[in-house]
Tab-separated table of C-alpha atoms and ligand atoms in Angstrom:
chain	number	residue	atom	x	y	z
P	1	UNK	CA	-3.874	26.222	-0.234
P	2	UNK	CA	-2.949	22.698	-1.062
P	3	UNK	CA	-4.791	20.125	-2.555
P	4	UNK	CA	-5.279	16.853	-0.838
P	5	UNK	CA	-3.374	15.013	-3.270
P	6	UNK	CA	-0.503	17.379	-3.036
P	7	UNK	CA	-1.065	17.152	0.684
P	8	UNK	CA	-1.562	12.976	0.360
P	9	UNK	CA	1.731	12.671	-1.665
P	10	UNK	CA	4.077	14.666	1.091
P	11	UNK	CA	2.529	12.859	3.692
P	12	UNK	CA	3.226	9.705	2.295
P	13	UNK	CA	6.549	10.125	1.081
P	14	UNK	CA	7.253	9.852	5.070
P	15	UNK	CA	5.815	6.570	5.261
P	16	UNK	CA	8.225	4.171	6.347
P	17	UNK	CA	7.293	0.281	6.234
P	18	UNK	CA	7.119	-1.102	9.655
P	19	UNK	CA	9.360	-4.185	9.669
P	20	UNK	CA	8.256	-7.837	9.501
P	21	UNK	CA	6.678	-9.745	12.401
P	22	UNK	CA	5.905	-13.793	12.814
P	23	UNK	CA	2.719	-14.087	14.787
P	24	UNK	CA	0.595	-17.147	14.844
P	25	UNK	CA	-2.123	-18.174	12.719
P	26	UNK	CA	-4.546	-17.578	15.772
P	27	UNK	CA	-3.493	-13.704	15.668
P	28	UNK	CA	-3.406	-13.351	11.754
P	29	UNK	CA	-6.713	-12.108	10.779
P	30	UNK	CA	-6.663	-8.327	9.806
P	31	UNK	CA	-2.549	-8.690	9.687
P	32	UNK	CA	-1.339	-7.489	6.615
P	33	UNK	CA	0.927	-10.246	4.833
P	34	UNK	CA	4.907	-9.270	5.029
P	35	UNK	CA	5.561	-12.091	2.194
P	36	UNK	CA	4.243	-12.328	-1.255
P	37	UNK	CA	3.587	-16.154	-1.332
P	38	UNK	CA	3.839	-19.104	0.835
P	39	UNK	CA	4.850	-22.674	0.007
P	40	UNK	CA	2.625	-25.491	0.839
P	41	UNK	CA	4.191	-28.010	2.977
P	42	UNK	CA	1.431	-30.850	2.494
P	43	UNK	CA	-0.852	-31.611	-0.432
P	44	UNK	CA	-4.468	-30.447	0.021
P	45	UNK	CA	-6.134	-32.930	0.662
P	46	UNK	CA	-3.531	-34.684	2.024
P	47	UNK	CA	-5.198	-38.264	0.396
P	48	UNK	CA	-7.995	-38.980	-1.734
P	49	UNK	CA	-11.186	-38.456	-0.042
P	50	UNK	CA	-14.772	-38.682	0.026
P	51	UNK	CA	-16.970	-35.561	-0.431
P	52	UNK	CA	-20.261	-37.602	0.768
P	53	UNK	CA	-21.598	-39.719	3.040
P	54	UNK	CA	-22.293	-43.499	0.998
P	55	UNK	CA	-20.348	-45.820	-0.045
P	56	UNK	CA	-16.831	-46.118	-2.421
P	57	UNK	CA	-16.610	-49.063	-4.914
P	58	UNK	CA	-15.282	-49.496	-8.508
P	59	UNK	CA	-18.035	-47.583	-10.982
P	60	UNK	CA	-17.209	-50.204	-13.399
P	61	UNK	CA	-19.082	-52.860	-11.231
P	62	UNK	CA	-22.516	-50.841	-11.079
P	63	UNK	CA	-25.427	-51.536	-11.726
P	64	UNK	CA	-25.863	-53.926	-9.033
P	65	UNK	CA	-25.580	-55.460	-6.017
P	66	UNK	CA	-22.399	-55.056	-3.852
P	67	UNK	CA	-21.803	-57.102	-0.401
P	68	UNK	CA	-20.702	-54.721	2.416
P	69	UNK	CA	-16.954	-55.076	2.916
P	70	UNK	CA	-16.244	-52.605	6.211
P	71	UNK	CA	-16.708	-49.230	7.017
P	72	UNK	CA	-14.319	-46.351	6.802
P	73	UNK	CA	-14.848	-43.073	8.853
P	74	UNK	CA	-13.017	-39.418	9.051
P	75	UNK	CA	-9.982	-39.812	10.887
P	76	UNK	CA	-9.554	-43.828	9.812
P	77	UNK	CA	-6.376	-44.851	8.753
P	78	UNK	CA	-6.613	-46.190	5.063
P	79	UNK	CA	-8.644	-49.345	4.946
P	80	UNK	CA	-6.820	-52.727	3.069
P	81	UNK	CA	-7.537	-52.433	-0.779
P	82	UNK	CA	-11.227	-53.164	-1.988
P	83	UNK	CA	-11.801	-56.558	-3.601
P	84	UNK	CA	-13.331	-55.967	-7.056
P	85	UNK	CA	-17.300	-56.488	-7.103
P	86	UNK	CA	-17.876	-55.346	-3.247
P	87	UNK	CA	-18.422	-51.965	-1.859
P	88	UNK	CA	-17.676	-50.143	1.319
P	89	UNK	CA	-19.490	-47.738	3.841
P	90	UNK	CA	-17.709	-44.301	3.689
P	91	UNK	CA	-18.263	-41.124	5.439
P	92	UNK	CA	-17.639	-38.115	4.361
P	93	UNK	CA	-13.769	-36.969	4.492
P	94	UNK	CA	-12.974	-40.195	5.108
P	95	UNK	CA	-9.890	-41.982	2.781
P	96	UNK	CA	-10.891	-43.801	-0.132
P	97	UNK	CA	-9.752	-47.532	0.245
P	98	UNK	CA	-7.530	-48.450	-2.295
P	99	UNK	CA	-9.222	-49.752	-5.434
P	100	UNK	CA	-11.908	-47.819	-5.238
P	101	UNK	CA	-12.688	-45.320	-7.570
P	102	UNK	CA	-15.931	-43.775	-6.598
P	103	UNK	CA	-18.515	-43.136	-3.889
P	104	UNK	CA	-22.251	-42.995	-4.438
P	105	UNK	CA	-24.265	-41.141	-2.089
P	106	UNK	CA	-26.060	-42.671	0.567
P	107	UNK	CA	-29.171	-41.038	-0.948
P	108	UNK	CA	-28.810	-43.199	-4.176
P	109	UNK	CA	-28.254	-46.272	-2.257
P	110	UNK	CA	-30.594	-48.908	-1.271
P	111	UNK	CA	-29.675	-51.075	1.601
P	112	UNK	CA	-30.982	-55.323	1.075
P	113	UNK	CA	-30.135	-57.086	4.149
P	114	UNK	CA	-27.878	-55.672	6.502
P	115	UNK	CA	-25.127	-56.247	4.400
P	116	UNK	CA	-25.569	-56.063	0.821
P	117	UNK	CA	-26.532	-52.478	-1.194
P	118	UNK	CA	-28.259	-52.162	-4.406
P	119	UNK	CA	-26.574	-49.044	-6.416
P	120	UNK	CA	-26.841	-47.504	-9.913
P	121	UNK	CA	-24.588	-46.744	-12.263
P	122	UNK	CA	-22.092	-43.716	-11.437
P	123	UNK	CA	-19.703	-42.365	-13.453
P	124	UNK	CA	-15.630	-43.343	-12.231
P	125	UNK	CA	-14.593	-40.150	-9.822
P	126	UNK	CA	-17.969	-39.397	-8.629
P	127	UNK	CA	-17.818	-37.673	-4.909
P	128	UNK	CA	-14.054	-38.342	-4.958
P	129	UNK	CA	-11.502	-35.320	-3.830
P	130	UNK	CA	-7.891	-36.504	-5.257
P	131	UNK	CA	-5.018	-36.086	-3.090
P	132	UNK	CA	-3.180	-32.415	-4.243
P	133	UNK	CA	-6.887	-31.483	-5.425
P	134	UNK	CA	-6.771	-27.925	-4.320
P	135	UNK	CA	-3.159	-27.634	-4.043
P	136	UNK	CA	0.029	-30.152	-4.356
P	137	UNK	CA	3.156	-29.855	-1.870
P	138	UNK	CA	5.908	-27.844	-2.715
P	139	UNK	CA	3.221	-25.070	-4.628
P	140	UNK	CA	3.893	-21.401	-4.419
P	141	UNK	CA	0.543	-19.917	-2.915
P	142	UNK	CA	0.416	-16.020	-3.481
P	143	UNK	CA	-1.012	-13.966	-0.825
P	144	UNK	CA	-2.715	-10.818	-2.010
P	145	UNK	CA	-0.908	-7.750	-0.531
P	146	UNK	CA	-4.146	-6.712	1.963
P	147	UNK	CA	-5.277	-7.660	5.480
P	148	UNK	CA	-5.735	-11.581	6.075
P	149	UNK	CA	-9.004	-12.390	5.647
P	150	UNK	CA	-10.855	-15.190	7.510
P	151	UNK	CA	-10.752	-17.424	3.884
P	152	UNK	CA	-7.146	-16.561	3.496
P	153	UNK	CA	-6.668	-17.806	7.379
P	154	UNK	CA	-7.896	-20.618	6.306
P	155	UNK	CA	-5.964	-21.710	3.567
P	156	UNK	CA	-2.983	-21.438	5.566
P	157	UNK	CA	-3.965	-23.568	7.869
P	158	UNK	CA	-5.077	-26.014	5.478
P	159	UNK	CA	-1.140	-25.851	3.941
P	160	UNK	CA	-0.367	-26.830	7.688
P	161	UNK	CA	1.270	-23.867	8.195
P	162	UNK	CA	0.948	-22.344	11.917
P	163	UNK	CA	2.766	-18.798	11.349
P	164	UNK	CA	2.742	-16.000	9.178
P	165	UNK	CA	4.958	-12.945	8.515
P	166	UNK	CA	3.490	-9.780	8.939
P	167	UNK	CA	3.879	-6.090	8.900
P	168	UNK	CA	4.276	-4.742	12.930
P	169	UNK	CA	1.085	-2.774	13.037
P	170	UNK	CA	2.285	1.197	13.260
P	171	UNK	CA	2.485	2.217	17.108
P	172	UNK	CA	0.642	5.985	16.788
P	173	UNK	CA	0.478	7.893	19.358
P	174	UNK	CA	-2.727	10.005	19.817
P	175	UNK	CA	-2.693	13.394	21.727
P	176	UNK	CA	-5.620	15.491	22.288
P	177	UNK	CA	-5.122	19.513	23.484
P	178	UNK	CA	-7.225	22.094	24.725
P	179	UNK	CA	-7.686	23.593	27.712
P	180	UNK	CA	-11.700	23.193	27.709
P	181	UNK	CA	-11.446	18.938	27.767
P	182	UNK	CA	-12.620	16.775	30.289
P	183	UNK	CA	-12.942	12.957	30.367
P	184	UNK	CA	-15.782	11.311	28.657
P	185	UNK	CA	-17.442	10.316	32.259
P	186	UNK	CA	-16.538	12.936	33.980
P	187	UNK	CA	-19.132	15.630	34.694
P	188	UNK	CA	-18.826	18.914	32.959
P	189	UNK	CA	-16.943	22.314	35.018
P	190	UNK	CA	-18.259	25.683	33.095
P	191	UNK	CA	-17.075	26.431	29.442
P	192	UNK	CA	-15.873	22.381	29.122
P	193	UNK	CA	-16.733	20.099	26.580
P	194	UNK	CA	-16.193	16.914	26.671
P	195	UNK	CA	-13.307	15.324	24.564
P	196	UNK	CA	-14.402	13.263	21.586
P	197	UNK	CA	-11.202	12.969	19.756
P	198	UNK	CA	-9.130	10.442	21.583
P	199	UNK	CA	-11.431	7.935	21.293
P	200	UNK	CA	-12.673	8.665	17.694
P	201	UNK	CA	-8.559	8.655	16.599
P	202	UNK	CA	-7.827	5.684	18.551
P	203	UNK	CA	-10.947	4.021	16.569
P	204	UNK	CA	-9.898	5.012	13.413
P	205	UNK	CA	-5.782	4.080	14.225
P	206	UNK	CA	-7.492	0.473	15.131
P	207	UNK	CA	-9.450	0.696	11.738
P	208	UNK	CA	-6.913	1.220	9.470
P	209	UNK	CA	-4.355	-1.473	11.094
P	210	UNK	CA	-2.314	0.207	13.728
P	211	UNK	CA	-1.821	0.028	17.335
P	212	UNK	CA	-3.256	3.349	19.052
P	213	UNK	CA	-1.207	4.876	22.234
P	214	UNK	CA	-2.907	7.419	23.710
P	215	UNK	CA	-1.221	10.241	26.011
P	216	UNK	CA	-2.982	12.088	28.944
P	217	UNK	CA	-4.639	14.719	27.009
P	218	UNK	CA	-3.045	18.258	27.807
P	219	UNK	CA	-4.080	21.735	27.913
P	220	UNK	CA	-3.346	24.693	25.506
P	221	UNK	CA	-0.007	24.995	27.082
P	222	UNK	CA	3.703	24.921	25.340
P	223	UNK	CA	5.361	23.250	27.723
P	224	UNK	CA	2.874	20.070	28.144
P	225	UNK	CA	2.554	19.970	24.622
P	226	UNK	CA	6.171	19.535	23.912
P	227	UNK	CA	6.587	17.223	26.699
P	228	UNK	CA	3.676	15.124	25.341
P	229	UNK	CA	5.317	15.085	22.005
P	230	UNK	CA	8.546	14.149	22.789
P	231	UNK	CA	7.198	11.333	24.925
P	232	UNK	CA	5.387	10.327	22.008
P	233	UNK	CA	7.764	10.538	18.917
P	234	UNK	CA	9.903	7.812	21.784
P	235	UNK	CA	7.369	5.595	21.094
P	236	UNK	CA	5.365	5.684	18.717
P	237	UNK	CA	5.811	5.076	14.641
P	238	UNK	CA	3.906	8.221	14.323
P	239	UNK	CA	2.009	10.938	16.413
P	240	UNK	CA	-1.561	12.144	15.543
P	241	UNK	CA	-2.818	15.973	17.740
P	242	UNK	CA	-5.817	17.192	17.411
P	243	UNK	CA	-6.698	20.630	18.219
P	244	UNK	CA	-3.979	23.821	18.712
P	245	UNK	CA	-2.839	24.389	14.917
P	246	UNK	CA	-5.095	27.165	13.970
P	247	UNK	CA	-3.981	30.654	14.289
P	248	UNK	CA	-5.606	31.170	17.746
P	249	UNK	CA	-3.619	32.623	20.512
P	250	UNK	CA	-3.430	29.308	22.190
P	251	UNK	CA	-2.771	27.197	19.488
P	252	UNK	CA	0.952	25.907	20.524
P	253	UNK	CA	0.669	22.836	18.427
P	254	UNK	CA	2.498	24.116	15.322
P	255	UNK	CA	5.554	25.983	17.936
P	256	UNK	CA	6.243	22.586	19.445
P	257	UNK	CA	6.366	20.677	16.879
P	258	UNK	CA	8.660	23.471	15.555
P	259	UNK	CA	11.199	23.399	18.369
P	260	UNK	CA	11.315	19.832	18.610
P	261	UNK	CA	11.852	19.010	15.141
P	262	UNK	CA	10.822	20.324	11.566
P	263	UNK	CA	7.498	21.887	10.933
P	264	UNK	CA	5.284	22.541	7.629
P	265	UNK	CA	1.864	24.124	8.212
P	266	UNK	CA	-0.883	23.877	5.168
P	267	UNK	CA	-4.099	25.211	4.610
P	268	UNK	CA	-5.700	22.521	2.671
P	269	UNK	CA	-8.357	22.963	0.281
P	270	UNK	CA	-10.540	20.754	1.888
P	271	UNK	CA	-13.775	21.384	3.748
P	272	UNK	CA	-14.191	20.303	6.877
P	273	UNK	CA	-10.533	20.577	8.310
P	274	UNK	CA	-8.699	23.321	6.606
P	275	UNK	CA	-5.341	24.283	9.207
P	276	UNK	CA	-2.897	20.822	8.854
P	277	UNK	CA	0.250	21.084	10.963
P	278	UNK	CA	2.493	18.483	9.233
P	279	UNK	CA	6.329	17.671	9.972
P	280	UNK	CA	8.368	15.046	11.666
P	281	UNK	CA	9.940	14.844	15.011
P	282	UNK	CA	12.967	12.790	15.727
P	283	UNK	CA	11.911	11.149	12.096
P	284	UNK	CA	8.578	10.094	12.769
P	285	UNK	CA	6.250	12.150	11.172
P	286	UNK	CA	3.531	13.874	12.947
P	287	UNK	CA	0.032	15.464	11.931
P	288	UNK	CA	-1.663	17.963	13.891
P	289	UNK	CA	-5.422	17.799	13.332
P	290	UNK	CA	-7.665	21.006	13.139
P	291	UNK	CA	-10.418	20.097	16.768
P	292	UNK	CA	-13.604	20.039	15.579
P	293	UNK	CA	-14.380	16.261	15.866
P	294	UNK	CA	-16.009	16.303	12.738
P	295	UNK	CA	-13.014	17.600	10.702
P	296	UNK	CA	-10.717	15.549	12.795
P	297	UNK	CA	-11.917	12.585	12.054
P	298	UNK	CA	-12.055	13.707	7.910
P	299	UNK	CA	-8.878	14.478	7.950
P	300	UNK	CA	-8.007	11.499	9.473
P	301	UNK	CA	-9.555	9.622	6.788
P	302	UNK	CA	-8.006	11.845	4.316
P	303	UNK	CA	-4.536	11.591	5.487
P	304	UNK	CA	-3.320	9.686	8.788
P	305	UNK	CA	-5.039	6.394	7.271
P	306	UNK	CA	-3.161	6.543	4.345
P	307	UNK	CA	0.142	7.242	5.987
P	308	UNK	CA	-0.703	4.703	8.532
P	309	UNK	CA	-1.513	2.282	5.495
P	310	UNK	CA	1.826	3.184	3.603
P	311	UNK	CA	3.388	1.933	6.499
P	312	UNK	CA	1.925	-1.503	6.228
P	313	UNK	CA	2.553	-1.289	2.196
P	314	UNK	CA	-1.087	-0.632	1.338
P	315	UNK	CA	-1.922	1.649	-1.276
P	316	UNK	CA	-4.515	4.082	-1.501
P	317	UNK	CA	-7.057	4.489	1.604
P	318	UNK	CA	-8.831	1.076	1.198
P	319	UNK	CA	-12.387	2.447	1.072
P	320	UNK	CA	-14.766	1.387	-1.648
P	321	UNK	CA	-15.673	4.270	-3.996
P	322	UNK	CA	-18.869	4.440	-6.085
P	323	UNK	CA	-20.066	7.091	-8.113
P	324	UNK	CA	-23.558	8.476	-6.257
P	325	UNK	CA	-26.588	11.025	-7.218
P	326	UNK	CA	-27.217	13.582	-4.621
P	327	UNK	CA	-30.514	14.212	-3.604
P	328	UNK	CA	-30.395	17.676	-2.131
P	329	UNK	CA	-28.347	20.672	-3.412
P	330	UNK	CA	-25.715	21.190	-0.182
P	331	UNK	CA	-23.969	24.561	-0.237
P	332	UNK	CA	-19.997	24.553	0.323
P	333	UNK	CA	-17.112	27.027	-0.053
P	334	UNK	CA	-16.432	27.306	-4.054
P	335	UNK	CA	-12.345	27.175	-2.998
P	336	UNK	CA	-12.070	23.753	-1.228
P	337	UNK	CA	-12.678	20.249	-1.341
P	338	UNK	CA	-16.031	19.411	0.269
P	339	UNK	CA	-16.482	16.091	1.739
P	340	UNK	CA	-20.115	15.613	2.524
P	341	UNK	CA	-21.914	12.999	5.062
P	342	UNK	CA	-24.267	11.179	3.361
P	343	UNK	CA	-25.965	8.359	3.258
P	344	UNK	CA	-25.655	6.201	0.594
P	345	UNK	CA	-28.002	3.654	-1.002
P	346	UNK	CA	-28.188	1.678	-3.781
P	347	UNK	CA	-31.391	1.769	-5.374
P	348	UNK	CA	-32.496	0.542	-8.879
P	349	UNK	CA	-31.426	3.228	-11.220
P	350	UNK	CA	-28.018	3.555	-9.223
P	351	UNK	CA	-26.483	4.822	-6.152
P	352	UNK	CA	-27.949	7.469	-4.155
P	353	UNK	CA	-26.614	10.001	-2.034
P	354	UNK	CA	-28.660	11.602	0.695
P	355	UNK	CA	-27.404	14.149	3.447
P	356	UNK	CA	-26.842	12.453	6.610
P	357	UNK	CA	-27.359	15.514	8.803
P	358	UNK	CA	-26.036	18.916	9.594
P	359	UNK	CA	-23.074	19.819	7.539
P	360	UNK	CA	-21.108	21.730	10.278
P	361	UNK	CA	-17.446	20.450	11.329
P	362	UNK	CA	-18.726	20.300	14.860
P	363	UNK	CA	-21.891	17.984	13.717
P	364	UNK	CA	-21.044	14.437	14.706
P	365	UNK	CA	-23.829	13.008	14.533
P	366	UNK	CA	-24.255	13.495	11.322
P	367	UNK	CA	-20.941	11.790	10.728
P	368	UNK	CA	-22.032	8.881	12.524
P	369	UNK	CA	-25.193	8.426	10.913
P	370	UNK	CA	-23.219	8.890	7.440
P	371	UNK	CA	-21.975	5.835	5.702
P	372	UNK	CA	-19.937	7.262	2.803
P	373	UNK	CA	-18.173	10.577	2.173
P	374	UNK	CA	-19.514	12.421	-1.081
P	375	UNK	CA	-16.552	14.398	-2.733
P	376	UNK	CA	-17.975	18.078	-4.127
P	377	UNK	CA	-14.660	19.597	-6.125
P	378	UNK	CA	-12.877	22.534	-5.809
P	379	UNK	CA	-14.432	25.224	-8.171
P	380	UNK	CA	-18.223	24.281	-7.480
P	381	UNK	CA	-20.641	26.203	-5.243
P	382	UNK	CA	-22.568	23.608	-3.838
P	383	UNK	CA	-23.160	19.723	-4.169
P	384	UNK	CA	-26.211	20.272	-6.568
P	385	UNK	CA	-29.377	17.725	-6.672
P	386	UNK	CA	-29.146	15.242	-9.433
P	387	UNK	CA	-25.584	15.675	-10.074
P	388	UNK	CA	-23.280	12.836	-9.475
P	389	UNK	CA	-20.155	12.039	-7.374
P	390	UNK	CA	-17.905	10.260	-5.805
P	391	UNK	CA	-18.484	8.470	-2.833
P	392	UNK	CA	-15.953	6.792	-0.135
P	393	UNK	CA	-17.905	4.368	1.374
P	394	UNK	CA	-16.690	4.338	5.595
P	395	UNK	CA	-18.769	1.065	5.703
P	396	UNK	CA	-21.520	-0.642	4.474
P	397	UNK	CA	-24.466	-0.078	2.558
P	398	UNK	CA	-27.854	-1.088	3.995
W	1	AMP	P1	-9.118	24.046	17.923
W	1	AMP	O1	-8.695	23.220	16.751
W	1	AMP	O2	-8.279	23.818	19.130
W	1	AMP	O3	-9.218	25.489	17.541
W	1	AMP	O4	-10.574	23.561	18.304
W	1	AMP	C1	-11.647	23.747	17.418
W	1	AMP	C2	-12.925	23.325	18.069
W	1	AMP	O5	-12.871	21.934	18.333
W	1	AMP	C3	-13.199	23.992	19.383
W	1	AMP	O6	-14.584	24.242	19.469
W	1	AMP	C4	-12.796	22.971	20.411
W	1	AMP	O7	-13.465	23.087	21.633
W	1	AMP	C5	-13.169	21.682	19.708
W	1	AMP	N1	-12.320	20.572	20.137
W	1	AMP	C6	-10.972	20.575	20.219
W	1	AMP	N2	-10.524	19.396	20.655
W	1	AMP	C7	-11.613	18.627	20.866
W	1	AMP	C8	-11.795	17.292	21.343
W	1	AMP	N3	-10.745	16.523	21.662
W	1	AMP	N4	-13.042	16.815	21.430
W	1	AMP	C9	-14.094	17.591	21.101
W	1	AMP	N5	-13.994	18.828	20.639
W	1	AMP	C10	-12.755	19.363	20.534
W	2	MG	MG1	-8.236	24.860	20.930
């Protein structure tokens, strides 16, 4: 049996980066950067401005009493240069006239008249943002090699610029086989289930950054099998097939992928999700995932998200891990890899780990009321009570 890291690091070595795309800043969020750094084309801010509502004047003529000389708003062009010893009404964002050197909040100010304001003493600079503040034209800004985030988004468009290079999110193709599968919808004929993969591997595709394509689901036959996966490795970046690559009679997954291109088969030391039909077909790889929902979707997780995150450049499978204390002793085979659904929590003393459900590979609900994934080792007998692990978190923590 493999390991999953021996597994992990043949998988990977497959992953090809997807080239670079331009998209718009509207479509950037969640698109992993193709470029280290970007220059900015403007200085931000772009002037001087102020960061309150109140008024700008020269600090060195307060304390006292200033006449009003004009207004300035967001948006207004720059206002003619302030005469020494008056003040002007400023709203917030709006330029700072010439001359002046500071703003004092409308909450500080006291209004005689209509047009004269009583002020006290600020210090020069007070509530004004200099032009190039943040960041001065012609700056290299560094983007951190991870999905866009709504902040990042942000600064872009604050450097004025309207278009990004990205990775093309992988195209993965998503096949699921057996002969007992009907449509989620459809009503049930005797001895079928309905089929929970496609949708749970398109999910996950989406989650980790790709672009799912999912083919009419087949039965345990050869022929539609191959002609699925040659359909598919057309297409797609990658192909994903769950169910067929066990040693049943029926299982054709492993022959087709055999005659249409080069096949490895592993038993991985990993419970749930042992059988993993691995090879490549025209040069894009493809995985062949054991049925059972639940240990499709781990080994998913374990090994199409990271492959699928290779090809954007990202290392690693992105989860948060924290080290968690187990609750309940859960048995597991000594020989493999156990990856447990729990639910996590973080309580006083540290995290905790609690079983989310039934252990079984067939047990998704237990999976879906799970928010992390406790790894047990190789060489233990169960997950015992009190002991402590590590824990992928799938989302977060409540
Ligand atoms: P297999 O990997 O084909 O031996 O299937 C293992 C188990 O997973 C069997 O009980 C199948 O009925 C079940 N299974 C296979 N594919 C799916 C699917 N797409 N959705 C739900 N259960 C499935
Ligand atoms: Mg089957």
């Amino acid at each position: 049996m493999l390991s999953v890291e021996e597994a992990r690091a043949r998988i990977l070595s497959h992953a090809r980066l997807t080239e670079a795309e331009v998209v718009s800043l509207d479509d950037a969020f969640g698109r992993v950067p193709a470029v280290s750094s970007v220059v900015a084309a403007v200085d931000v801010p772009p002037f001087a401005n102020s960061s309150m509502d109140g008024f700008a004047l020269r600090a060195a003529d307060l304390p006292g009493e200033l006449p009003l000389a004009g207004e300035v708003a967001a948006g207004s062009p720059m206002l003619p240069a302030l005469e020494p010893g008056t003040a002007v009404r400023i709203m917030t964002g709006a330029p700072i006239p010439p001359g002046a050197d500071s703003v004092v909040a409308v909450e500080d100010a006291e209004m005689v008249g209509d047009d004269r304001v009583r002020l006290p003493a600020t210090e020069a600079g007070s509530y004004v943002r200099a032009r190039g503040h943040d960041t001065q034209r012609g700056e290299q800004v560094e983007l951190a090699l991870e999905p866009l985030s709504p902040a990042t988004v942000a600064v872009l468009a604050s450097l004025g610029i309207g278009q990004v290079e990205v990775r093309r999110r992988p195209v993965v193709a998503i096949l699921s086989t057996g002969d007992e599968l009907a449509a989620p919808g459809d009503s049930l004929a005797e001895g079928q289930i309905h089929d929970a993969n496609t949708v749970s591997m398109a999910a996950s595709v989406r989650e980790a950054g790709g672009e799912p394509m999912i083919l009419p689901r087949v039965g345990d036959d050869l022929a539609a099998i191959e002609g699925s996966l040659r359909e598919g490795s057309a297409r797609a970046d990658m192909l994903v097939v769950s169910g067929g690559v066990s040693v049943g009679r029926y299982d054709h997954v492993r022959s087709a992928i055999e005659r249409l291109g080069e096949l490895d088969f592993w038993r991985i030391a990993v419970q749930p999700g042992k059988p993993l039909a691995f090879g490549s077909i025209g040069g894009r790889p493809v995985i062949g995932l054991p049925g059972n929902p639940v240990s499709a979707l781990v080994t998913f997780e374990l090994f199409v998200r990271v492959l699928l995150r290779g090809m954007l450049g990202l290392a690693g499978d992105g989860r948060v891990h924290v080290p968690a204390v187990l609750d309940t002793t859960v048995p597991k085979d000594r020989d493999r890899r156990a990856y447990l659904r729990v639910v996590v929590r973080s309580e006083a003393d540290g995290w905790q780990a609690t079983p989310a459900g039934g252990q079984g590979s067939a047990q998704l609900r237990a999976l879906a009321a799970a928010n992390a994934l406790l790894v047990v080792p190789e060489g233990e007998a169960a997950g015992e009570a009190g002991a402590r692990y590590d824990a992928v978190l799938l989302r977060g923590v409540r």
